[in-house]
Structure formats: structure tokens, C-alpha cells
Short mmCIF file of C-alpha atoms in Angstrom, two decimals:
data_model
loop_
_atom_site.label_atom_id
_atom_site.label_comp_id
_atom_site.label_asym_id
_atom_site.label_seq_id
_atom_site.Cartn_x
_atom_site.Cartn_y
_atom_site.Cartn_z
CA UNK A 1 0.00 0.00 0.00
CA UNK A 2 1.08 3.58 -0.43
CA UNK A 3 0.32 5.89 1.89
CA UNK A 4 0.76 9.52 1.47
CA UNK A 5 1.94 11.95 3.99
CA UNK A 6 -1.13 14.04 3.05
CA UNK A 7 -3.65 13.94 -0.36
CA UNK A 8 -4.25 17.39 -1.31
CA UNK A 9 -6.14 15.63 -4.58
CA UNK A 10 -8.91 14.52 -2.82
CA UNK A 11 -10.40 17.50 -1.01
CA UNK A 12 -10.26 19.78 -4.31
CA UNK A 13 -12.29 16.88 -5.83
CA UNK A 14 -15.14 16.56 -3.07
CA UNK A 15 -14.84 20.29 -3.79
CA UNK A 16 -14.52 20.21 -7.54
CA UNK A 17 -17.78 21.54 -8.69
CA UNK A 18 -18.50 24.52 -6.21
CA UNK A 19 -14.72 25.05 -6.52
CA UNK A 20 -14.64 25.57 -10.27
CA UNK A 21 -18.28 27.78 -9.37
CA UNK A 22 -15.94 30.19 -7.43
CA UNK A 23 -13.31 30.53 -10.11
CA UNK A 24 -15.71 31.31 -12.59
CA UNK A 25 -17.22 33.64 -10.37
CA UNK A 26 -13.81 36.05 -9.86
CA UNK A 27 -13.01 34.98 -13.76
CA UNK A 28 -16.31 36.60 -14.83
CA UNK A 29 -16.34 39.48 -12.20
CA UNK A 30 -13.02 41.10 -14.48
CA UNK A 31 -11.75 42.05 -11.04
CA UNK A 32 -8.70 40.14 -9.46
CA UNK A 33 -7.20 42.19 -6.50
CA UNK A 34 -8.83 43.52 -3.83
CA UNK A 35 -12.37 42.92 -4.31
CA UNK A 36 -15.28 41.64 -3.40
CA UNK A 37 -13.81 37.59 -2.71
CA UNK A 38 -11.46 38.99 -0.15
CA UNK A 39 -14.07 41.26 1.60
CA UNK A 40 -16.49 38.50 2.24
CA UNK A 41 -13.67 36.19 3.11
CA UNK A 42 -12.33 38.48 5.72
CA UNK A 43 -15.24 38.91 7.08
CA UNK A 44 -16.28 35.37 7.09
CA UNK A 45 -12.85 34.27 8.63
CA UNK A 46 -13.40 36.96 11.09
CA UNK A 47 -16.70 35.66 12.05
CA UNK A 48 -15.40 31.92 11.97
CA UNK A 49 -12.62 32.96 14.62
CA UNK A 50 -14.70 35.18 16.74
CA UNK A 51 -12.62 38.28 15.55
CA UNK A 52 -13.76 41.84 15.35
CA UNK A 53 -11.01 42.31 11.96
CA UNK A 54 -9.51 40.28 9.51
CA UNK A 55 -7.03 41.47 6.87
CA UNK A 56 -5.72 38.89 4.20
CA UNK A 57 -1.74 38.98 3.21
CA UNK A 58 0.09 37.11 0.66
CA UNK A 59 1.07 34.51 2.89
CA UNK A 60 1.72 33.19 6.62
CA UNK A 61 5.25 34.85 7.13
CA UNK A 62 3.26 38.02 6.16
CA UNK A 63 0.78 38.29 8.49
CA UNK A 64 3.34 37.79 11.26
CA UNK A 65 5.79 40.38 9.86
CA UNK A 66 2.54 43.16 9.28
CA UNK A 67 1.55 42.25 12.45
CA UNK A 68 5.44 42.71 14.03
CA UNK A 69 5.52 46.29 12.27
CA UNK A 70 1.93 47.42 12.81
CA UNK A 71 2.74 46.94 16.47
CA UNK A 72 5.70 49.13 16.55
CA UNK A 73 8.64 46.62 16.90
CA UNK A 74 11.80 47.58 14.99
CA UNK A 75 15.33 48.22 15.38
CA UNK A 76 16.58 47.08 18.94
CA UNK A 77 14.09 45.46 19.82
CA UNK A 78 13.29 41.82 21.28
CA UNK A 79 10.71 39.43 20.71
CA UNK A 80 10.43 36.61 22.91
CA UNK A 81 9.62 32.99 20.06
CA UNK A 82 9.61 29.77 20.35
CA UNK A 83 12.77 27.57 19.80
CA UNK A 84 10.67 24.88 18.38
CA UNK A 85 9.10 26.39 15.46
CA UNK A 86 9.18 26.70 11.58
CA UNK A 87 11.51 29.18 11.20
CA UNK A 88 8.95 31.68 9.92
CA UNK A 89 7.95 32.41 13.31
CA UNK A 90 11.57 34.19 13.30
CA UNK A 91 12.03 35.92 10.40
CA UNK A 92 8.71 38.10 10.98
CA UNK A 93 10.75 39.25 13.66
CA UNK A 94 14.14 39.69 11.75
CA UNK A 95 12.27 41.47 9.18
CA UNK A 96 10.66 44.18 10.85
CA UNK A 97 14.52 44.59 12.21
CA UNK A 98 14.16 43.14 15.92
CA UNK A 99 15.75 40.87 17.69
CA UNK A 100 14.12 36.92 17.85
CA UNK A 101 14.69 35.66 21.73
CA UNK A 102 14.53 32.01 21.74
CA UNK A 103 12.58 29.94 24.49
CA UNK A 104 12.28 26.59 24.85
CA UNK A 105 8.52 24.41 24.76
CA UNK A 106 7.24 22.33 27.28
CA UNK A 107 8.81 19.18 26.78
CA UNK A 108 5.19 17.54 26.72
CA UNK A 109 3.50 19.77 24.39
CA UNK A 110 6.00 21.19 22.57
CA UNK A 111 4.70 24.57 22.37
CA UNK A 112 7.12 27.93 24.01
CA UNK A 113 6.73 26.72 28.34
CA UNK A 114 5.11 30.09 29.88
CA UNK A 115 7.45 28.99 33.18
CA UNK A 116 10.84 29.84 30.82
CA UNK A 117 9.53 33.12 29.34
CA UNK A 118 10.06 35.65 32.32
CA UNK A 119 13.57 34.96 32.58
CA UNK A 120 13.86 36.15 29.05
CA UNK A 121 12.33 39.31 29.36
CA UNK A 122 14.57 42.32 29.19
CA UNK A 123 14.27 46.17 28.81
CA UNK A 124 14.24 45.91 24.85
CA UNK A 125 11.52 43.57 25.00
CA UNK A 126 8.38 44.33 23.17
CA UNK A 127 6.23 41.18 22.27
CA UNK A 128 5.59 37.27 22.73
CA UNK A 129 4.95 34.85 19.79
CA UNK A 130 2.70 31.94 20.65
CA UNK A 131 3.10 29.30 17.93
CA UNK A 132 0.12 27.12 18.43
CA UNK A 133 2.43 24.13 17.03
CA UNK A 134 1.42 21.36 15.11
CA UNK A 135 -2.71 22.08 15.32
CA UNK A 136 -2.11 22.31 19.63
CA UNK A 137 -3.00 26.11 21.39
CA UNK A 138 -0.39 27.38 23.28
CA UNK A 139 -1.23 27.73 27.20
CA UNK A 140 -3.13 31.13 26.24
CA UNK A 141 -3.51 32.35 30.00
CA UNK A 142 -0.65 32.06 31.39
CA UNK A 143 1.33 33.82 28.37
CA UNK A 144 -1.11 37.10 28.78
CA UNK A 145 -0.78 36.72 32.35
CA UNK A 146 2.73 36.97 32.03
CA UNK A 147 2.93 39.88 29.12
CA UNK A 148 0.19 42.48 31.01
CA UNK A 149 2.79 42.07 34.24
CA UNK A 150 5.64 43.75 31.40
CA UNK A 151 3.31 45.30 29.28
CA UNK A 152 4.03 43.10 26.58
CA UNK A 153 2.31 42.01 23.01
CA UNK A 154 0.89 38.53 22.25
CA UNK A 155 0.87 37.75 19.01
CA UNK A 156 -0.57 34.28 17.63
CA UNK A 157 1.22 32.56 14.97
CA UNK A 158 -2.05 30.19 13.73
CA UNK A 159 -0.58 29.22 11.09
CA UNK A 160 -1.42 25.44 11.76
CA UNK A 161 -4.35 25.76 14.34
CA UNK A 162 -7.15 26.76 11.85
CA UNK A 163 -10.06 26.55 13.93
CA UNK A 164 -8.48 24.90 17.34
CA UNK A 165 -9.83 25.86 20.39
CA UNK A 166 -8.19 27.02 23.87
CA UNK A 167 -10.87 26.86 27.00
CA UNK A 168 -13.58 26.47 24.28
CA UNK A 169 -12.20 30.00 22.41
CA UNK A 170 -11.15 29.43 19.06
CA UNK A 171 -7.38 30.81 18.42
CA UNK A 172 -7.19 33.99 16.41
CA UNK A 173 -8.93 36.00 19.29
CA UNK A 174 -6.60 35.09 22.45
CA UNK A 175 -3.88 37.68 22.38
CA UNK A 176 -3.16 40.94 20.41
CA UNK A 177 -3.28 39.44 17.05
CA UNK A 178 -2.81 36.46 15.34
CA UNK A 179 -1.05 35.09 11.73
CA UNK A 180 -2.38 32.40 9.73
CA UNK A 181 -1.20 30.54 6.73
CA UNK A 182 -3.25 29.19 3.93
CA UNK A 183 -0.26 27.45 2.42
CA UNK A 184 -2.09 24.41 0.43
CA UNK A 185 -0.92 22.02 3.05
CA UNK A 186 -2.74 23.69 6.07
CA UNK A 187 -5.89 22.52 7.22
CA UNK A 188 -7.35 25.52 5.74
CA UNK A 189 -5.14 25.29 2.38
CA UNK A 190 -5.66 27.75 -0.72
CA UNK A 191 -4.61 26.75 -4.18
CA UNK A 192 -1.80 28.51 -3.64
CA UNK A 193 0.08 31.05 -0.92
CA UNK A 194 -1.89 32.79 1.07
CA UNK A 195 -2.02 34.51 4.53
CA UNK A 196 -4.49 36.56 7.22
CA UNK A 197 -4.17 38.77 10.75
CA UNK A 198 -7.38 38.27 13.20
CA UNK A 199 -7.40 41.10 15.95
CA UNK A 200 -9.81 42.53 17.79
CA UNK A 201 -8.32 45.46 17.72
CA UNK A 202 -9.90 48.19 15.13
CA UNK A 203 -6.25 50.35 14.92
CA UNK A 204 -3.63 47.55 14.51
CA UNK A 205 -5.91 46.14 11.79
CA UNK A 206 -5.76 49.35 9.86
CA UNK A 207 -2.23 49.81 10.43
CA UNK A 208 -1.78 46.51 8.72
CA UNK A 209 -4.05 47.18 6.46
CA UNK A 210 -2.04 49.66 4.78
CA UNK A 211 1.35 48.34 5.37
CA UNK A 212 0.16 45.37 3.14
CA UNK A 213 -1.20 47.48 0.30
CA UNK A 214 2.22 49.91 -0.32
CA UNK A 215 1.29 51.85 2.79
CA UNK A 216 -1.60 53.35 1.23
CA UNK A 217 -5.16 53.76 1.82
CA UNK A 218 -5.95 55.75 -1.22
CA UNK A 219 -4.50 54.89 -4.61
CA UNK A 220 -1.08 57.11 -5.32
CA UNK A 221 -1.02 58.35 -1.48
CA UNK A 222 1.20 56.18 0.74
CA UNK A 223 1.38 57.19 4.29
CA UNK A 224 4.20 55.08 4.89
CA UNK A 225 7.03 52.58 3.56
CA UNK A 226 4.53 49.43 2.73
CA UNK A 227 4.45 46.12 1.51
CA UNK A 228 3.04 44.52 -1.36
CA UNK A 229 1.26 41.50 0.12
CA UNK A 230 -2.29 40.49 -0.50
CA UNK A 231 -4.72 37.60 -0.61
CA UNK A 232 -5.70 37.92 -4.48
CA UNK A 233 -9.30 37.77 -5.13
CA UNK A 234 -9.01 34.19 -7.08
CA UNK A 235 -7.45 32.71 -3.77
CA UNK A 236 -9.89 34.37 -1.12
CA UNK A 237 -12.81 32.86 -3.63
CA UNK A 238 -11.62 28.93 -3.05
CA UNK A 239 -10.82 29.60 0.54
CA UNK A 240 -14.47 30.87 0.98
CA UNK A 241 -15.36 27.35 -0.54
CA UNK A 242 -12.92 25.38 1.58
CA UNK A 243 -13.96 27.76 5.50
CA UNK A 244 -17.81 26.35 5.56
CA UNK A 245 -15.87 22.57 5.08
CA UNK A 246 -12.99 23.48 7.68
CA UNK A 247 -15.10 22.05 10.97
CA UNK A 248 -16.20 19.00 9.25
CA UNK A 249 -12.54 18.04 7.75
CA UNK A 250 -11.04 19.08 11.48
CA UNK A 251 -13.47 16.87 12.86
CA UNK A 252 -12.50 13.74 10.21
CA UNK A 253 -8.59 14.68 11.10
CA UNK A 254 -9.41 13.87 15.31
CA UNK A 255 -10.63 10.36 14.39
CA UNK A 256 -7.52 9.44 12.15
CA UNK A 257 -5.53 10.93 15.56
CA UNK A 258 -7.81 9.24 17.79
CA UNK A 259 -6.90 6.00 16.18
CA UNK A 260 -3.36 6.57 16.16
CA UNK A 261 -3.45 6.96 19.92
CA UNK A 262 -5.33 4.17 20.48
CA UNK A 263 -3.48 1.43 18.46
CA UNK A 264 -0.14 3.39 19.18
CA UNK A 265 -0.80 3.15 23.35
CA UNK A 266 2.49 1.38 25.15
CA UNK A 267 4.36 0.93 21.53
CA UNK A 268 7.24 2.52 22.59
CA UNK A 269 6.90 5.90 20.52
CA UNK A 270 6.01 8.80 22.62
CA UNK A 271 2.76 9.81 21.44
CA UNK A 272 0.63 13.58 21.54
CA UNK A 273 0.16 14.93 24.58
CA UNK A 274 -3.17 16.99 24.87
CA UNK A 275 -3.80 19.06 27.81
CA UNK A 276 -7.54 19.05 29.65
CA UNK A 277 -8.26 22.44 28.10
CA UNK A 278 -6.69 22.08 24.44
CA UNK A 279 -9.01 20.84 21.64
CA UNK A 280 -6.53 20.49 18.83
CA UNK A 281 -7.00 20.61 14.89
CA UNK A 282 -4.13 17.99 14.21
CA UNK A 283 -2.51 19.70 11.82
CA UNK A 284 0.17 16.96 12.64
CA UNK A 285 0.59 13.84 14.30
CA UNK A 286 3.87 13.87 15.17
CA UNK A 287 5.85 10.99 17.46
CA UNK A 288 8.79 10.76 19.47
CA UNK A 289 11.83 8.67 19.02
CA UNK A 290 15.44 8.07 19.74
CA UNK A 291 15.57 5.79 16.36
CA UNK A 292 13.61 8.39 14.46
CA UNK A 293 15.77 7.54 11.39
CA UNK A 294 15.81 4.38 11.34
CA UNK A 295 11.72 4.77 12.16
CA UNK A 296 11.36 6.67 8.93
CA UNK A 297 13.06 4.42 6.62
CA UNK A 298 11.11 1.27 7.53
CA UNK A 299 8.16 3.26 6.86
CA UNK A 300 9.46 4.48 3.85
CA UNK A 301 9.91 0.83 2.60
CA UNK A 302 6.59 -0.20 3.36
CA UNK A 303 5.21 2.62 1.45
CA UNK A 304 4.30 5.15 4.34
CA UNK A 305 5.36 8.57 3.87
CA UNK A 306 6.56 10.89 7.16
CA UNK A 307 8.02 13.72 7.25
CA UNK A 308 10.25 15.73 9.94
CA UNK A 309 9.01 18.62 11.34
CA UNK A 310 11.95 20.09 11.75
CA UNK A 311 15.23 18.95 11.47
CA UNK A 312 17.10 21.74 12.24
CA UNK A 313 16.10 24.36 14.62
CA UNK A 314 16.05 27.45 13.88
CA UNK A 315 19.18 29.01 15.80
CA UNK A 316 21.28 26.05 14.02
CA UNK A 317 19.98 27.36 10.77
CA UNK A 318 23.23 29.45 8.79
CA UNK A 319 20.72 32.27 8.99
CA UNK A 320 20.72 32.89 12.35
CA UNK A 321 24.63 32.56 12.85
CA UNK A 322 25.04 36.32 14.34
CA UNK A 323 23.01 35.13 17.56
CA UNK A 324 26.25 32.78 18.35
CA UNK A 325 23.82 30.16 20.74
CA UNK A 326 26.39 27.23 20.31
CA UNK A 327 25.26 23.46 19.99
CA UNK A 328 23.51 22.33 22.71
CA UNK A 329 22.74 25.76 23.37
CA UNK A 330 18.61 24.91 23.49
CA UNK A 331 18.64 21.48 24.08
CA UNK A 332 15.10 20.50 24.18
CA UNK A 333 14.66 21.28 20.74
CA UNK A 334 17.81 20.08 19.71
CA UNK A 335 16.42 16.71 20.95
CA UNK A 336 13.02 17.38 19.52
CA UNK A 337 15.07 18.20 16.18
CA UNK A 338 16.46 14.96 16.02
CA UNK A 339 13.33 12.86 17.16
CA UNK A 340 10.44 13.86 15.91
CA UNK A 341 8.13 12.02 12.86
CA UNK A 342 5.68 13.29 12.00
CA UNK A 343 3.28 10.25 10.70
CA UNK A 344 0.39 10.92 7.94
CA UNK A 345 -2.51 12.27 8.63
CA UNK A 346 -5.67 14.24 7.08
CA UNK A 347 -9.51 14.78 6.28
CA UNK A 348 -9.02 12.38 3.44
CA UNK A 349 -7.22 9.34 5.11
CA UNK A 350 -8.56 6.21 4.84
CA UNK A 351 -9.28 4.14 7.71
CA UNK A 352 -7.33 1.20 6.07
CA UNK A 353 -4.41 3.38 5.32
CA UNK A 354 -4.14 4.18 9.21
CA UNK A 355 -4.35 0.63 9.64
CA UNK A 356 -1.39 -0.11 7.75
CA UNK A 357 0.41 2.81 9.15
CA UNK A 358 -0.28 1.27 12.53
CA UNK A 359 0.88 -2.37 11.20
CA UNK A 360 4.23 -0.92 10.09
CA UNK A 361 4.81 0.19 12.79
CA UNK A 362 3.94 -2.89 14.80
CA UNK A 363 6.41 -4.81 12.42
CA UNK A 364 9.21 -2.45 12.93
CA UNK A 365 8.99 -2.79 16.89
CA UNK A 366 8.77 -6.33 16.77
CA UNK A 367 12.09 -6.56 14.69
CA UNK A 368 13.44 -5.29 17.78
CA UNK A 369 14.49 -2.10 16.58
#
């Protein structure tokens, strides 16, 4: 059997008719930027999150970078991230100019530990990034507890938490503002890049507003040094198709990840951990092993596709040589770096194909390995 680390064929085809509806629709509207598509999805989005805003970007890193510079950061400044993260997280910060301050997760959930933030914190310090990693909310509370003691921003990167909840509140809404991705992987993919900021707050959405459109509000007048990053009208049409699906397909992702922890229980991997007030979208399902290698290659042979997620952090990436943290210099997600798999999973899985996945890895254990 092959199994793939995720089918993005098979959603566009239960979608294929009202899909091609919505192309036709911007196709025969003669308008392709800025329009219509994007206004109802940002509202729609907005209303789907529980937002007040909602401005769409050209992609993920986008919305975290508007989001960085609408809020003021710049030159010598700090923002506390996680060291566990797609690097993304860090270059919004590196591109407004700051400063990226690593911290490392909880070694459970693997998302930045709230307990090892404070002892970051310094003068130049401006803002906390969440990453709500892998589908999972960040412990919410205790980050906001922690940034109205400094007077401190949050800012969500949502990028693969489409629709996850935090103490029954959906993420998007739980701090200053929040980035999302609609890379065609996410569980809220486009057909292409694509990106959004949630806030509930009416002046950082304008400022990002025109940051993202040249710095301009009127055509020809630019207030400030902009960007050039929008959702085009084409791409906010199919994600409008794709949002009223997003529940259901979350809902068919927590069964595959159900089964996984069921049939994976006392196999020897180290499995999700979900905390009591966490309702997760599963973006990933990603397992813990010394012999992660060796893990992924079996699996490979049998036809099972994984991926790693990530295999080099980002402070042992060449582009983040100036910050001089040596090897072993964050060591829990060094060690998540070089353990984690990330097994398949999506709306579209098959409950035979998480079978096999399952019996793979069955056979690979008992060949003692």
C-alpha cells in the first residue's frame, strides 16, 4: 500500500464543482485584487474565529511580519519565540529589524513553556509569539498573564491551528493578534500562498491594512514605507469554498488521531500529549523517538510517507549565525530536532491506510528495533 503523507487531490475533488463555481465567479467578475472575494472572506474568517477584523496577506510569514511592524517593533528590539518552530515564526521578527529571543517548549506539548519566558524578558523587550504548534494552542492564559505584568504584546502565529480551540475560544482571538497561513498544506489550504491577521483590535488592523497594500489607503497616497502583500481575489474565492468545510474536515482529522493513539498506546513511541483544556485541529501527528531515522526508513519501505518537522532548529539554521547560541545551546529542541516524525494524517485518510500505518509500525517494533 502507499500511503501519502497528506492527499491534497482529494479535497479539491469533493470540492470540484463549487470550486470551479468560485473561479468562474472572480473569472467573470473582471476584477482580481482587492475585491469583493477577499471582503467577504475576511469577514467570514473573522466571524469563523470570533474576531472583530480580519485582513488577508500574501502569505503566513506576512501576516506575522505586518503584524510585528503594525505593532511598533523595529530596530533594537526583542521578541520573545519559540525555539521549536518553523523558522517563519523568526524571520517576521528579523524582518521588521528586531531581535528573535529564543525559548524553549514544554517538553510535553511542545509549544514555548510560559514557566521559561520571564527569565527572558529584558528592557528591549516588546512582544511574545505563541506558535500554536502542530494544530495544539499554546497555554493562552498564562502567556497574557505573564505579558500584562511587562506590558508586553501577544501575538498568535495560527498558522497550523485553523479553527483549534483554547478553553472552548477558538485561536485567532486570544492575544493581540494572530497570523495564519493558507499554504495548500494547512488545514485551511488555498490553491496557492496565502495569509491573514485576526485582531480585535480596530487600529492595529488598519495599520496593517495599509502596510500590506504599499502603505496606502488611497490609490497614489502612501502614508508610509509598505508592503506589497495580498490575498488575491481568485485565492480568497476557493478559501471561501474550503472555511464552511474546515469544521467537518477538522473533525474527520481527530478520528484518524484518535486511532493513532489508540493502536499506538504502550508501543514505545512517545505519542501527543493533549492538555484538559486544548481541543486540537491535528494539523500533525507527530511521534517521538530516539531511532527516528531508522523509524522513517522502515516506513518508507513499506510505502508510508513521514516527514520531519523540523530537522534543524532554527538558531542552528546558517541564517541565524550572528546570535552565536552554540550546539547544545537549546537542548530541548535540539532533541526534539532529532526525534520527531511526524506520521500521515488528514480529512481524506482512509481508515485502512491508518491501519497499515499502525501495522508498520507494529512490524518495525517487533524486529526489535
Amino acid at each position: 500500500m502507499n500511503v501519502p503523507f497528506l492527499d491534497l487531490k482529494a479535497p479539491h475533488e469533493e470540492l470540484r464543482v463549487e470550486l470551479r463555481e468560485a473561479f468562474d465567479r472572480v473569472l467573470d467578475s473582471g476584477w482580481y485584487v482587492l475585491g469583493e472575494e477577499v471582503e467577504q472572506f475576511e469577514r467570514e474568517f473573522a466571524d469563523y474565529c470570533g474576531a472583530a477584523h480580519c485582513v488577508g496577506v500574501g502569505n503566513g510569514l506576512d501576516a506575522l511580519h505586518m503584524i510585528v511592524r503594525a505593532c511598533g517593533i523595529g530596530e533594537g528590539d526583542e521578541v520573545i519565540v519559540p525555539s521549536n518552530t518553523y523558522i517563519a515564526t523568526w524571520l517576521a521578527v528579523s524582518h521588521a529589524g528586531a531581535t528573535p529571543v529564543p525559548v524553549e517548549p514544554d517538553a510535553r506539548t511542545y509549544n514555548i513553556a510560559p514557566a521559561s519566558i520571564e527569565a527572558a524578558i529584558t528592557p528591549r523587550t516588546r512582544a511574545i509569539i505563541a506558535v500554536h504548534l502542530y494544530g495544539q494552542p499554546a497555554d493562552m492564559d498564562a502567556i497574557n498573564a505573564i505579558a500584562g505584568r511587562h506590558g508586553l504584546k501577544v501575538i498568535e502565529d495560527a498558522a497550523q491551528a485553523h479553527g483549534a480551540m483554547y478553553k472552548n475560544r477558538r485561536v485567532g482571538t486570544l492575544g493581540d493578534a494572530a497570523g495564519f497561513s493558507f499554504y495548500p498544506g494547512k488545514n485551511l489550504g488555498s490553491l496557492g500562498d496565502g495569509g491573514a491577521v485576526t485582531t480585535n483590535d480596530p487600529a492595529l488592523a488598519e495599520r496593517v491594512r495599509v502596510l500590506s497594500n504599499y502603505g496606502s489607503r488611497v490609490k497614489y497616497h502612501n502614508e508610509v514605507k509598505g508592503f506589497n502583500t495580498r490575498l488575491d481575489e481568485l485565492q480568497a474565492a476557493l478559501l471561501r469554498v474550503k472555511l464552511r468545510r474546515l469544521d467537518s474536515w477538522n473533525e474527520r482529522r481527530k478520528v484518524v488521531a484518535a486511532a493513532y493513539l489508540d493502536a499506538l498506546a504502550g508501543g514505545g513511541l512517545v505519542l501527543p500529549y493533549v492538555p484538559e483544556w486544548a481541543d486540537p485541529v491535528w494539523h500533525l501527528f507527530a511521534v517521538r523517538t530516539p531511532r527516528r531515522d531508522a523509524l522513517q526508513v522502515h516506513l518508507q519501505n513499506g510505502g508510508v510517507h513521514t516527514m520531519i518537522h523540523y530537522p534543524i532548529p532554527p538558531h542552528r539554521q546558517p541564517a541565524y549565525i550572528e546570535l552565536a547560541i552554540p550546539a547544545g545551546g537549546l537542548p530541548i529542541a535540539e532533541a526534539i530536532s532529532r526525534e520527531m516524525l511526524s506520521l500521515p494524517i488528514g480529512p481524506h485518510m482512509a481508515r485502512g491506510q491508518v491501519e497499515y500505518v499502525v501495522a508498520c509500525i507494529a512490524e518495525y517494533r517487533q524486529g526489535g528495533r
